[in-house]
Amino acid sequence: MRKRVWSSVLLLVLSLSLILAGCGSNNGGTAPASSGAETASGTSSSGSSDNGSEIKVGILHSLSGTMAISEKSVHDAELMAIEEINAKGGVLGKKLVPVIEDGASDWPTFAEKARKLISEDKVATVFGGWTSASRKAMLPVFEEMNGLLWYPVQYEGLESSPNIFYTGATTNQQIVPAVTWLLENRGKKCYLLGSDYVFPRTANKIIKEQLKAEGGELAGEEYTPLGHTDYSTIISKIQQADPDVVFNTLNGDSNVAFFKQLRDAGITAQDMTTLSVSVAEEEIRGIGADVLEGHLAAWNYYQTTDTPENKTFVENYKAKYGADRVTADPIEAGYTAVYLWAAAVEKAGSTDIAAVKEAAKGLEWSAPEGKVTIDGENQHIYKPVRIGEVQADGQFKELWSTGEAVKPDPYLKGYDWAASLSSGR
Amino acid sequence: MEVLFLQLFNGISVSSILLLIALGLAITFGLMNVINMAHGELIMIGAYSTYVTQNIFMDLFPESMFGWYFVLAIPVSFLIAFVIGLILEFTLIRFLYGRPLDSLLATWGVALVLQQLARTIFGAPNVGVTSPSWLNGGLTVLDGVVFPYKRLFIIALVAVTLFIMYLYIYRSNAGRRMRAVMQNRDMAACLGVSTRRVDALTFAIGSGIAGIAGCALTLLGPIGPSLGTYYIVDAFMVVVLGGVGKLIGTVFGALGIGVTSTVFEFWTTASLGKVLVFVCIVAFLQWRPRGLVAMRTRQLDS
């Protein structure tokens, strides 16, 4: 009896893995993604990353678990950038070989895989991370082993590691200008709604100081656990507070529930402005453009951003991954990160981390979002800021932009009202 | 006053959602004692079935018919989840009856496999389901008090599902056989009931009801591979609080948790509200470990 049980369990596992493998090869567009890990371990000959005719680079995103929703696309864009660079002859005449690891939406796994990429695979650099928690988990590893990480997502600021380049926006390139714009254009009474973790709490601390300094009024502040799916009570609280603006820092799937239920409660974008900082083109597809129409978001890049570089970027991305895919801010930032690193290596003439960091200072590149420059001091990049309105087709219409790129200021030193924040860290 | 009305409605609405996600589990866990961690993924399968039905309607039928896809999506979700439950029972669960800890681990593994399968087939990002236009908007009761049609629809759906389940379990021959097997397997087998078939059917029905829940949840929440993980804890909480083995207990469990959590959430914050609800449940189970409605049994050891 025992034996029969085990053999049938084994059969089940085998058949399921067969199904999985079959599906994997059907989606053949992402060939390097599915086979990348194997080829990488297969070719892991000894020595450092730029021995021979190859340079190994690490890609570390969540390909499974809750965060896979967002991180998979960034991973795709980074692979596309690597392929494009290889097609043009590689870096320093050598081909880039991606070593792909799965962070599995689990922060200790991110740290462990980062350590593996640096010590075992001896990669020249790593592109990866999404949540602040994953970055904070990887940071000590990169500092201890003197690795190099390119982090592609907007975050809460107040950080500047010598071993990390930040290609997403810091607060003064997204949240601070957005709040100023809202206060000038949409009203003074502001309600803060966010998921209960590092980013929204820090962001709202900054926003509250800014509201005080710029004459805004705090109508209420509410945090919900990650993955919260019922917003009926929160919505009636918001209705009671009757704010002009809801500043939304909810993350992930909670956005879907919040916006669907907001619409059902009979509140449209005409009745109340909401501005989100974690809702981009990808998320709109999951929420439904009809539900989100008219709501606002602040980013540095939209798929509709009008630059010649963006036109080719969007075309190539769709050609590679399917016409129904969309590009979004973090996807563009991941793509930009690979190119910036490659340019810095070319300029330095080696993949040595100290040399690359030195070469990266003041480096410029025409990204899809416009011209970006690496700030030598804090290793963030200059980025233009844009506020967009969701249209019926699920794309953004740009309402306002800073035009030129804004200097990154992760500790908000340029703002008097923020003095207590950076010192009280 | 308006807030009171609105919150009362919200409480009932949250209870109805909790009840819907817990009903299937009340059968697979409550009656069959299988700690079914894959219950959330069966909900997810229901949600994706709705998504597929919607896409088929978009492609094949004229636009005027689109509003009716949701009516069809409910039985489709039930059937697909039913069939997957049947396969699951046949290949795995039937070897694990009477071994609750093993079933916990095995079904958790199944949950992970199903999640990754959904990710491979439909892609990692959430998919969008456009709710039919006849469910948009709401019923204005007082000035400023709107009861959304979707929530009213879910309340009605739960009531109907519950009624059909009641008829099936307590008023049909198949249901009587089911109760007989769950209460005393050996005796039922001696009397000529095919326990194997009853087990398979019962588990599949529990799965199918999870599918209906998934279909209804597309109206309110996200549709993605990890959808099930958001609801699984709540579902177990409802069944355990209500009392394992009694359908009516699940109803009271859902009402209790739904109403208290909306009250706490309104008075405090969402995070603190959840903590308070958990504290209340723990305290209550200390006082009455069997839950709200305890099953009377002649067994000595349970």
XYZ file of C-alpha atoms in Angstrom:
727
model
C 0.000 0.000 0.000
C 2.717 2.407 1.071
C 4.628 1.722 -2.109
C 1.616 2.380 -4.301
C 1.069 5.710 -2.592
C 4.570 6.849 -3.246
C 4.692 5.714 -6.828
C 1.496 7.583 -7.642
C 2.730 10.719 -5.883
C 5.907 10.456 -7.910
C 3.857 10.039 -11.058
C 1.858 13.149 -10.224
C 4.969 15.238 -9.603
C 6.528 13.982 -12.817
C 3.481 14.675 -14.921
C 3.079 18.141 -13.412
C 6.708 18.983 -14.094
C 6.226 17.789 -17.654
C 3.259 20.112 -18.039
C 5.272 22.974 -16.592
C 8.192 22.286 -18.888
C 5.865 22.139 -21.865
C 4.319 25.489 -21.028
C 7.740 26.966 -20.505
C 8.906 26.120 -23.981
C 5.642 27.349 -25.483
C 6.449 30.810 -24.222
C 9.666 30.538 -26.162
C 10.037 34.307 -26.485
C 11.962 34.443 -23.244
C 14.418 31.718 -24.114
C 17.342 33.120 -22.133
C 15.113 33.512 -19.105
C 14.113 29.893 -18.877
C 17.408 28.371 -19.849
C 19.662 31.116 -18.625
C 20.325 29.679 -15.210
C 21.359 26.360 -16.673
C 23.695 27.749 -19.302
C 25.204 29.996 -16.706
C 26.001 27.200 -14.320
C 27.134 25.105 -17.261
C 29.679 27.679 -18.382
C 30.778 28.719 -14.926
C 34.417 28.136 -15.625
C 36.828 29.369 -13.040
C 38.204 32.862 -12.755
C 36.783 36.344 -12.632
C 33.913 37.716 -14.631
C 35.783 39.124 -17.622
C 38.081 36.253 -18.360
C 38.043 35.189 -21.974
C 35.472 36.617 -24.322
C 32.570 36.921 -21.899
C 31.455 39.188 -19.087
C 28.980 37.747 -16.645
C 26.303 39.973 -15.181
C 23.766 38.982 -12.551
C 20.019 39.512 -12.835
C 18.213 39.075 -9.539
C 14.465 39.617 -9.498
C 11.499 37.733 -8.065
C 10.321 35.332 -10.753
C 7.998 33.567 -8.323
C 5.914 34.688 -5.363
C 3.824 37.847 -4.928
C 6.347 40.293 -6.381
C 6.764 38.344 -9.626
C 3.775 40.349 -10.882
C 5.969 43.433 -11.107
C 9.523 42.184 -11.307
C 9.202 39.798 -14.240
C 8.850 42.669 -16.722
C 11.915 44.496 -15.394
C 13.840 41.255 -15.725
C 12.609 41.004 -19.353
C 13.692 44.574 -20.141
C 17.148 44.009 -18.678
C 17.608 40.865 -20.761
C 16.516 42.810 -23.831
C 19.112 45.513 -23.129
C 21.820 42.855 -22.736
C 20.803 41.250 -26.022
C 20.834 44.602 -27.807
C 24.288 45.390 -26.460
C 25.552 41.956 -27.504
C 24.113 42.446 -30.990
C 26.161 45.611 -31.287
C 29.348 43.778 -30.346
C 29.132 43.621 -26.566
C 31.113 45.610 -24.032
C 34.881 46.029 -24.510
C 34.481 43.561 -27.366
C 33.168 40.883 -25.022
C 29.746 39.311 -24.904
C 27.536 39.847 -21.863
C 26.228 36.639 -20.322
C 23.283 37.031 -17.948
C 23.255 34.850 -14.837
C 19.628 34.728 -13.716
C 18.593 34.093 -10.153
C 15.142 34.120 -8.579
C 14.689 36.193 -5.426
C 11.319 34.448 -4.899
C 9.726 37.519 -3.222
C 11.604 36.572 -0.083
C 14.091 39.069 1.314
C 16.626 36.668 2.865
C 16.679 34.799 -0.458
C 17.680 38.052 -2.173
C 20.660 38.414 0.171
C 21.658 34.783 -0.257
C 21.402 34.874 -4.060
C 23.321 38.150 -4.193
C 26.115 36.522 -2.217
C 26.074 33.550 -4.583
C 26.234 35.790 -7.670
C 29.216 37.720 -6.336
C 31.257 34.910 -4.800
C 30.456 31.899 -6.998
C 29.540 33.339 -10.379
C 31.884 36.300 -9.952
C 29.557 38.582 -11.900
C 30.764 42.060 -12.864
C 27.571 43.673 -11.595
C 24.036 42.786 -10.542
C 20.788 44.316 -11.772
C 17.958 43.601 -9.423
C 15.510 44.181 -6.609
C 12.158 45.881 -6.457
C 10.844 46.307 -2.915
C 12.796 48.413 -0.469
C 12.903 45.385 1.793
C 14.778 43.376 -0.834
C 17.220 46.246 -1.371
C 17.813 46.645 2.352
C 18.463 42.891 2.562
C 21.002 42.974 -0.288
C 22.756 46.192 0.739
C 25.009 44.738 3.485
C 26.021 41.885 1.160
C 27.098 44.261 -1.604
C 28.927 46.509 0.833
C 30.688 43.640 2.578
C 31.816 41.882 -0.612
C 32.319 45.095 -2.576
C 29.854 44.191 -5.309
C 27.858 46.504 -7.518
C 24.048 46.661 -7.621
C 21.813 48.595 -10.024
C 18.410 49.140 -8.428
C 15.683 50.164 -10.916
C 12.661 51.252 -8.857
C 11.431 54.506 -7.341
C 11.920 54.362 -3.580
C 11.611 56.356 -0.359
C 15.064 57.998 -0.414
C 17.222 58.607 2.659
C 19.819 56.133 1.428
C 23.005 56.280 -0.610
C 25.235 53.230 -0.588
C 28.627 53.402 -2.354
C 27.879 49.967 -3.847
C 24.444 50.744 -5.291
C 23.382 52.822 -8.285
C 19.762 53.955 -8.065
C 18.161 54.380 -11.503
C 14.617 54.839 -10.195
C 13.373 58.097 -8.736
C 14.127 59.231 -5.216
C 11.509 61.264 -3.344
C 12.404 64.664 -4.770
C 11.996 63.253 -8.280
C 8.513 61.881 -7.740
C 6.644 62.483 -4.494
C 7.757 65.991 -3.548
C 7.036 67.612 -6.941
C 3.748 65.691 -7.152
C 2.559 67.043 -3.788
C 3.495 70.585 -4.761
C 1.588 70.204 -8.033
C -1.480 68.809 -6.262
C -1.529 71.642 -3.716
C -1.323 74.216 -6.496
C -3.817 72.600 -8.860
C -6.219 70.317 -7.017
C -6.747 71.587 -3.480
C -5.203 71.739 -0.040
C -6.955 68.938 1.824
C -4.939 65.769 1.454
C -5.709 62.200 2.586
C -2.803 59.753 2.792
C -3.494 56.092 2.028
C -0.759 53.468 1.903
C 0.240 49.873 2.444
C 1.748 49.189 5.838
C 5.497 48.904 5.211
C 8.690 50.942 4.749
C 7.994 52.887 1.584
C 4.532 54.344 2.298
C 5.361 55.135 5.930
C 8.560 56.992 5.014
C 6.938 58.677 2.030
C 4.016 59.882 4.150
C 6.368 61.193 6.831
C 7.935 63.361 4.140
C 4.564 64.395 2.713
C 3.280 65.453 6.153
C 6.293 67.757 6.660
C 5.791 69.140 3.183
C 2.063 69.754 3.756
C 2.928 71.756 6.879
C 5.507 73.824 5.014
C 3.443 74.463 1.874
C 0.092 75.228 3.490
C -1.638 71.924 2.913
C -4.017 70.243 5.328
C -3.898 66.617 6.442
C -7.400 65.149 6.196
C -6.429 61.685 7.382
C -3.856 58.956 7.195
C -4.514 55.259 6.796
C -2.389 52.151 6.293
C -3.617 48.720 5.271
C -1.714 45.413 5.527
C -0.046 44.204 2.311
C -2.522 42.130 0.357
C -5.565 43.775 2.000
C -8.553 43.224 -0.257
C -11.566 44.916 1.304
C -11.610 48.687 1.204
C -15.262 49.360 1.959
C -14.545 50.690 5.456
C -11.549 52.743 4.343
C -13.659 54.266 1.581
C -16.385 55.310 3.987
C -13.674 56.842 6.206
C -12.364 58.787 3.213
C -15.904 59.914 2.368
C -16.280 61.198 5.910
C -13.018 63.132 5.772
C -14.043 64.561 2.377
C -10.533 65.401 1.085
C -9.667 67.210 -2.162
C -6.928 64.731 -2.938
C -6.073 61.150 -1.969
C -2.350 60.512 -2.143
C -2.116 56.781 -2.773
C 0.992 54.781 -1.853
C -0.759 51.388 -1.820
C 1.351 48.672 -3.337
C 0.588 45.724 -5.585
C -2.744 43.953 -5.584
C -4.328 46.246 -2.996
C -4.569 48.899 -5.705
C -6.897 46.669 -7.719
C -9.267 46.194 -4.803
C -9.156 49.860 -3.775
C -9.902 51.326 -7.193
C -12.587 48.780 -8.102
C -14.387 49.384 -4.815
C -13.933 53.155 -4.989
C -15.691 53.128 -8.327
C -18.495 50.944 -6.960
C -19.034 53.340 -4.083
C -19.939 55.884 -6.756
C -16.773 57.974 -6.483
C -15.155 58.872 -9.794
C -12.063 60.881 -10.652
C -14.310 63.921 -11.132
C -15.481 63.764 -7.514
C -12.086 63.291 -5.958
C -8.537 63.355 -7.301
C -6.312 60.427 -6.474
C -2.622 60.430 -7.258
C -0.763 57.122 -7.142
C 2.949 56.466 -7.124
C 2.812 52.697 -7.614
C 0.304 52.419 -10.448
C 1.914 52.241 -13.881
C 0.847 50.902 -17.289
C 1.275 47.255 -16.202
C -0.934 47.703 -13.151
C -3.606 49.513 -15.167
C -4.097 46.374 -17.256
C -4.810 44.371 -14.115
C -7.158 46.963 -12.609
C -9.007 47.855 -15.798
C -8.669 51.178 -17.624
C -12.404 51.820 -17.289
C -12.066 51.819 -13.503
C -8.984 54.051 -13.428
C -9.883 56.558 -16.117
C -9.149 60.109 -14.994
C -7.034 59.180 -11.964
C -3.492 60.526 -11.752
C -0.035 59.055 -11.294
C 3.425 60.540 -10.872
C 6.353 58.883 -12.665
C 9.445 59.771 -14.666
C 8.442 57.855 -17.748
C 5.271 56.732 -19.527
C 4.909 54.479 -22.526
C 3.529 57.536 -24.297
C 6.567 59.700 -23.445
C 7.481 61.444 -26.661
C 11.161 60.867 -27.404
C 12.728 59.115 -30.424
C 14.547 56.723 -28.051
C 11.275 55.725 -26.461
C 9.693 54.985 -29.822
C 12.342 52.402 -30.667
C 12.346 51.075 -27.090
C 8.593 50.433 -27.103
C 8.730 48.912 -30.604
C 11.554 46.557 -29.697
C 9.954 45.550 -26.414
C 6.658 44.734 -28.072
C 8.382 42.925 -30.936
C 10.295 40.775 -28.472
C 7.696 40.027 -25.831
C 4.385 40.429 -27.651
C 2.226 43.273 -28.921
C -0.014 43.163 -25.860
C 2.823 43.961 -23.454
C 3.271 47.501 -22.160
C 6.314 49.367 -20.932
C 6.350 51.290 -17.671
C 8.617 53.385 -15.502
C 10.520 50.626 -13.622
C 10.874 48.631 -16.851
C 12.486 51.628 -18.498
C 14.705 52.231 -15.445
C 15.949 48.627 -15.557
C 16.690 48.944 -19.257
C 18.497 52.240 -18.667
C 20.536 50.707 -15.834
C 22.068 48.093 -18.146
C 23.028 50.723 -20.723
C 24.478 53.076 -18.104
C 26.598 50.282 -16.664
C 27.794 49.247 -20.141
C 28.716 52.862 -20.955
C 30.613 53.198 -17.672
C 32.547 49.984 -18.354
C 33.449 51.166 -21.861
C 34.625 54.454 -20.436
C 36.626 52.793 -17.639
C 38.088 50.180 -19.950
C 37.519 47.426 -17.386
C 34.826 45.921 -15.185
C 36.761 46.738 -12.018
C 34.193 48.165 -9.630
C 36.205 51.149 -8.401
C 37.043 52.098 -11.989
C 33.434 51.699 -13.142
C 32.167 53.855 -10.272
C 34.719 56.547 -11.105
C 33.817 56.425 -14.811
C 30.104 56.592 -14.027
C 30.389 60.029 -12.434
C 28.611 62.528 -14.632
C 27.930 59.929 -17.317
C 25.123 60.901 -19.688
C 22.834 58.727 -21.774
C 19.768 59.370 -23.890
C 17.253 57.089 -22.202
C 13.675 56.549 -23.409
C 12.542 59.006 -20.684
C 14.963 61.689 -21.961
C 18.561 62.518 -21.202
C 19.709 61.110 -17.845
C 22.940 61.848 -15.984
C 24.537 59.913 -13.145
C 25.124 62.053 -10.079
C 28.647 61.255 -8.910
C 27.981 62.101 -5.282
C 24.977 59.962 -4.414
C 24.915 57.559 -7.400
C 21.307 58.377 -8.245
C 20.405 59.738 -11.678
C 18.978 63.031 -12.895
C 15.456 62.339 -14.158
C 12.561 64.404 -15.520
C 9.352 64.282 -13.423
C 5.959 63.778 -15.064
C 2.353 63.713 -13.884
C -0.033 61.771 -16.070
C -3.743 61.068 -16.284
C -5.062 57.600 -17.114
C -6.910 57.472 -20.422
C -9.599 55.042 -21.595
C -7.018 53.007 -23.533
C -4.949 52.346 -20.397
C -2.189 54.757 -21.345
C -1.205 58.005 -19.645
C -1.685 61.513 -20.961
C 1.029 63.776 -19.626
C -0.520 66.697 -17.735
C 2.620 68.298 -16.455
C 6.364 67.737 -16.565
C 9.479 69.419 -15.256
C 10.852 69.422 -18.784
C 14.467 69.023 -17.846
C 15.935 66.365 -15.593
C 15.761 67.006 -11.830
C 18.874 66.613 -9.690
C 18.514 63.680 -7.272
C 18.443 64.671 -3.609
C 17.867 61.478 -1.576
C 18.296 63.208 1.798
C 16.189 66.218 0.746
C 18.985 68.585 1.757
C 17.657 71.218 -0.624
C 14.380 71.542 1.310
C 14.328 73.451 4.607
C 11.208 71.696 5.897
C 12.892 68.316 5.519
C 15.699 69.104 7.983
C 14.134 67.026 10.775
C 13.705 63.996 8.491
C 17.266 63.522 7.341
C 18.784 64.234 10.739
C 16.315 62.046 12.598
C 17.251 58.997 10.604
C -26.417 58.100 11.014
C -25.471 57.631 7.358
C -22.138 56.214 8.427
C -23.883 53.765 10.700
C -26.013 52.495 7.823
C -23.068 52.310 5.502
C -20.913 50.479 8.010
C -23.692 48.054 8.819
C -23.979 47.283 5.134
C -20.203 47.017 4.796
C -20.139 44.582 7.699
C -22.742 42.362 6.083
C -20.990 42.621 2.749
C -17.630 41.621 4.214
C -19.349 38.744 6.002
C -20.909 37.554 2.754
C -17.511 37.549 1.033
C -15.950 35.676 3.945
C -18.776 33.174 3.889
C -18.412 32.614 0.169
C -14.684 31.873 0.413
C -15.198 29.698 3.485
C -18.159 27.613 2.248
C -16.055 25.326 0.097
C -13.572 24.912 2.915
C -16.398 24.142 5.332
C -16.913 21.005 3.252
C -13.346 19.941 2.489
C -11.939 20.872 5.898
C -15.039 20.968 8.056
C -16.686 17.754 6.889
C -13.793 15.786 5.401
C -11.021 16.911 7.780
C -8.598 17.565 4.945
C -6.519 20.633 5.824
C -6.809 21.907 2.309
C -4.175 24.606 1.787
C -4.909 24.567 -1.941
C -8.376 26.001 -1.273
C -7.127 29.496 -2.129
C -5.788 28.248 -5.435
C -9.153 26.704 -6.282
C -10.582 30.197 -5.750
C -7.889 31.484 -8.100
C -8.894 28.882 -10.694
C -12.460 30.151 -10.468
C -11.252 33.702 -11.036
C -9.182 32.750 -14.069
C -12.106 30.723 -15.450
C -14.145 33.914 -15.341
C -11.349 35.727 -17.141
C -11.239 33.085 -19.876
C -15.036 33.090 -20.236
C -14.918 36.854 -20.643
C -12.284 36.598 -23.370
C -14.243 33.934 -25.229
C -17.335 36.126 -25.110
C -15.360 39.085 -26.408
C -14.095 37.079 -29.355
C -17.123 35.034 -30.335
C -20.266 36.927 -29.406
C -21.607 40.346 -30.450
C -20.966 43.199 -28.064
C -24.584 43.402 -26.944
C -24.256 39.918 -25.452
C -21.143 40.801 -23.435
C -23.055 41.751 -20.304
C -24.307 38.185 -19.942
C -20.919 36.516 -19.829
C -20.906 36.767 -16.048
C -24.074 34.700 -15.703
C -22.370 31.933 -17.655
C -19.065 32.418 -15.841
C -20.542 31.246 -12.522
C -21.380 27.688 -13.657
C -18.209 27.555 -15.768
C -16.057 28.448 -12.759
C -17.890 25.872 -10.683
C -17.375 23.152 -13.268
C -13.690 23.823 -13.884
C -12.887 23.964 -10.171
C -15.080 20.869 -9.681
C -13.109 18.890 -12.271
C -9.756 20.028 -10.884
C -10.933 19.108 -7.385
C -11.921 15.683 -8.696
C -8.498 15.164 -10.276
C -6.815 16.357 -7.099
C -8.854 13.971 -4.969
C -8.182 11.053 -7.260
C -4.431 11.575 -7.558
C -3.510 12.836 -4.113
C -6.086 13.539 -1.420
C -7.540 10.019 -1.255
C -4.198 8.703 -0.015
C -4.164 11.193 2.816
C -7.505 10.723 4.596
C -7.019 10.532 8.336
C -3.556 12.085 8.125
C -4.284 15.788 8.554
C -0.662 16.916 8.885
C 0.383 15.117 5.724
C -2.570 16.556 3.869
C -1.537 20.029 5.044
C 1.946 19.681 3.559
C 0.832 17.965 0.376
C -1.943 20.423 -0.414
C 0.398 23.310 0.321
C 2.730 21.879 -2.295
C -0.190 21.582 -4.699
C -0.996 25.234 -3.995
C 2.522 26.284 -5.006
C 2.376 24.162 -8.156
C -0.995 25.629 -9.150
C 0.251 29.178 -8.547
C 3.273 28.650 -10.733
C 1.110 26.954 -13.345
C -1.141 30.021 -13.476
C 1.940 32.190 -13.786
C 3.204 30.144 -16.711
C -0.122 30.059 -18.542
C -1.470 33.568 -17.893
C 1.744 35.451 -17.082
C 2.824 36.946 -13.795
C 0.943 40.297 -13.958
C -2.659 40.603 -12.869
C -5.283 40.219 -15.555
C -8.307 42.467 -15.890
C -11.920 41.349 -15.819
C -14.427 43.945 -16.949
C -17.477 43.601 -14.798
C -20.780 43.531 -16.692
C -22.399 46.943 -17.002
C -25.566 45.861 -15.180
C -23.499 45.459 -12.019
C -21.950 48.933 -12.165
C -23.285 51.646 -9.929
C -25.313 51.226 -6.801
C -28.575 51.594 -4.984
C -28.909 55.003 -3.327
C -30.650 54.384 -0.031
C -30.183 57.736 1.638
C -28.314 60.810 0.516
C -24.666 59.768 0.525
C -25.381 56.135 1.310
C -24.831 53.971 -1.742
C -25.050 50.183 -1.701
C -23.006 49.000 -4.696
C -24.869 46.487 -6.889
C -21.820 44.228 -6.938
C -21.895 43.803 -3.180
C -25.656 43.255 -3.212
C -25.137 40.686 -5.965
C -22.541 38.838 -3.890
C -24.865 38.780 -0.875
C -27.595 37.295 -3.076
C -25.185 34.805 -4.621
C -24.086 33.615 -1.178
C -27.682 33.219 -0.057
C -28.539 31.148 -3.129
C -25.388 29.011 -2.849
C -26.052 28.399 0.821
C -29.649 27.406 0.141
C -28.653 24.959 -2.590
C -25.973 23.483 -0.357
C -28.500 23.086 2.424
C -30.913 21.297 0.098
C -28.141 19.053 -1.168
C -26.624 18.099 2.175
C -29.741 17.833 4.317
C -32.543 17.103 1.883
C -31.149 14.809 -0.813
C -30.138 11.178 -0.879
C -26.644 12.013 -2.058
C -26.311 14.444 0.828
C -27.505 11.876 3.312
C -24.901 9.406 2.061
C -22.314 12.134 2.346
C -23.191 12.879 5.961
C -23.249 9.182 6.763
C -19.754 8.682 5.387
C -18.366 11.714 7.152
C -19.869 10.690 10.486
C -19.036 7.006 10.445
C -17.155 5.752 7.461
C -17.036 2.068 8.399
C -20.694 1.842 9.237
C -21.655 3.584 6.030
C -19.457 1.244 4.030
C -21.056 -1.777 5.728
C -24.462 -0.500 4.707
C -23.410 -0.444 1.082
C -22.444 3.169 0.514
C -19.522 3.540 -1.885
C -17.329 5.696 0.335
C -14.752 6.189 -2.406
C -17.297 7.813 -4.700
C -18.800 9.885 -1.930
C -15.351 11.173 -0.907
C -14.475 12.166 -4.444
C -17.805 13.878 -5.028
C -17.698 15.740 -1.706
C -14.216 17.077 -2.270
C -15.095 18.097 -5.814
C -18.205 19.968 -4.630
C -16.144 21.838 -2.046
C -13.682 22.757 -4.776
C -16.448 23.830 -7.125
C -17.869 26.207 -4.524
C -14.388 27.692 -4.165
C -14.574 28.263 -7.918
C -17.829 30.218 -7.527
C -16.141 32.326 -4.853
C -13.302 33.069 -7.258
C -15.783 34.120 -9.915
C -17.524 36.534 -7.546
C -14.250 37.975 -6.262
C -13.281 39.156 -9.749
C -15.877 41.896 -9.197
C -14.063 43.363 -6.208
C -10.459 42.307 -6.105
C -7.298 41.512 -8.039
C -7.044 38.522 -10.391
C -3.514 37.137 -10.293
C -1.573 33.971 -9.536
C -1.240 34.801 -5.825
C -4.912 35.696 -5.391
C -5.584 32.618 -3.238
C -3.007 33.500 -0.603
C -4.986 36.618 0.375
C -8.077 34.644 1.294
C -6.842 31.327 2.653
C -6.184 32.536 6.210
C -9.566 34.240 6.461
C -11.271 31.126 5.145
C -9.685 28.895 7.790
C -10.432 31.454 10.481
C -14.128 31.439 9.599
C -14.402 27.649 9.595
C -12.458 27.191 12.834
C -14.342 29.935 14.642
C -17.684 28.687 13.401
C -17.011 25.162 14.547
C -15.637 22.411 12.375
C -18.263 20.174 10.844
C -21.323 22.390 10.991
C -22.508 24.459 8.058
C -24.516 26.835 10.221
C -21.404 27.462 12.321
C -19.583 28.719 9.244
C -22.392 31.207 8.636
C -22.139 32.557 12.173
C -18.345 32.564 11.995
C -18.395 34.675 8.842
C -20.947 37.082 10.282
C -18.977 37.432 13.499
C -15.638 38.093 11.848
C -17.084 40.300 9.113
C -19.007 42.611 11.417
C -16.364 42.876 14.146
C -13.574 43.511 11.654
C -15.450 46.365 9.964
C -16.279 47.875 13.344
C -12.684 47.643 14.569
C -11.347 48.885 11.252
C -13.610 51.912 11.414
C -12.738 52.790 15.010
C -9.005 52.133 14.728
C -6.925 51.434 11.627
C -6.914 48.554 9.174
C -3.773 46.952 10.631
C -4.818 47.372 14.251
C -8.343 46.229 13.407
C -6.991 42.964 12.057
C -4.906 42.453 15.205
C -7.938 43.077 17.432
C -10.031 40.601 15.458
C -7.345 37.966 15.892
C -7.123 38.682 19.621
C -10.888 38.251 19.941
C -10.800 34.963 18.034
C -7.956 33.587 20.139
C -9.743 34.612 23.329
C -12.996 33.086 22.126
C -11.376 29.797 21.176
C -9.754 29.653 24.623
C -13.205 29.882 26.083
C -14.914 27.565 23.598
C -12.303 25.514 21.752
C -14.925 23.829 19.566
C -16.051 27.104 18.020
C -19.423 28.808 17.923
C -21.478 25.768 17.001
C -19.963 22.591 18.349
C -20.667 19.279 16.708
C -22.233 16.758 19.039
C -20.513 13.447 18.734
C -20.531 10.096 20.446
C -16.877 9.527 19.760
C -14.764 9.497 22.892
C -11.412 10.553 21.540
C -12.103 13.602 19.426
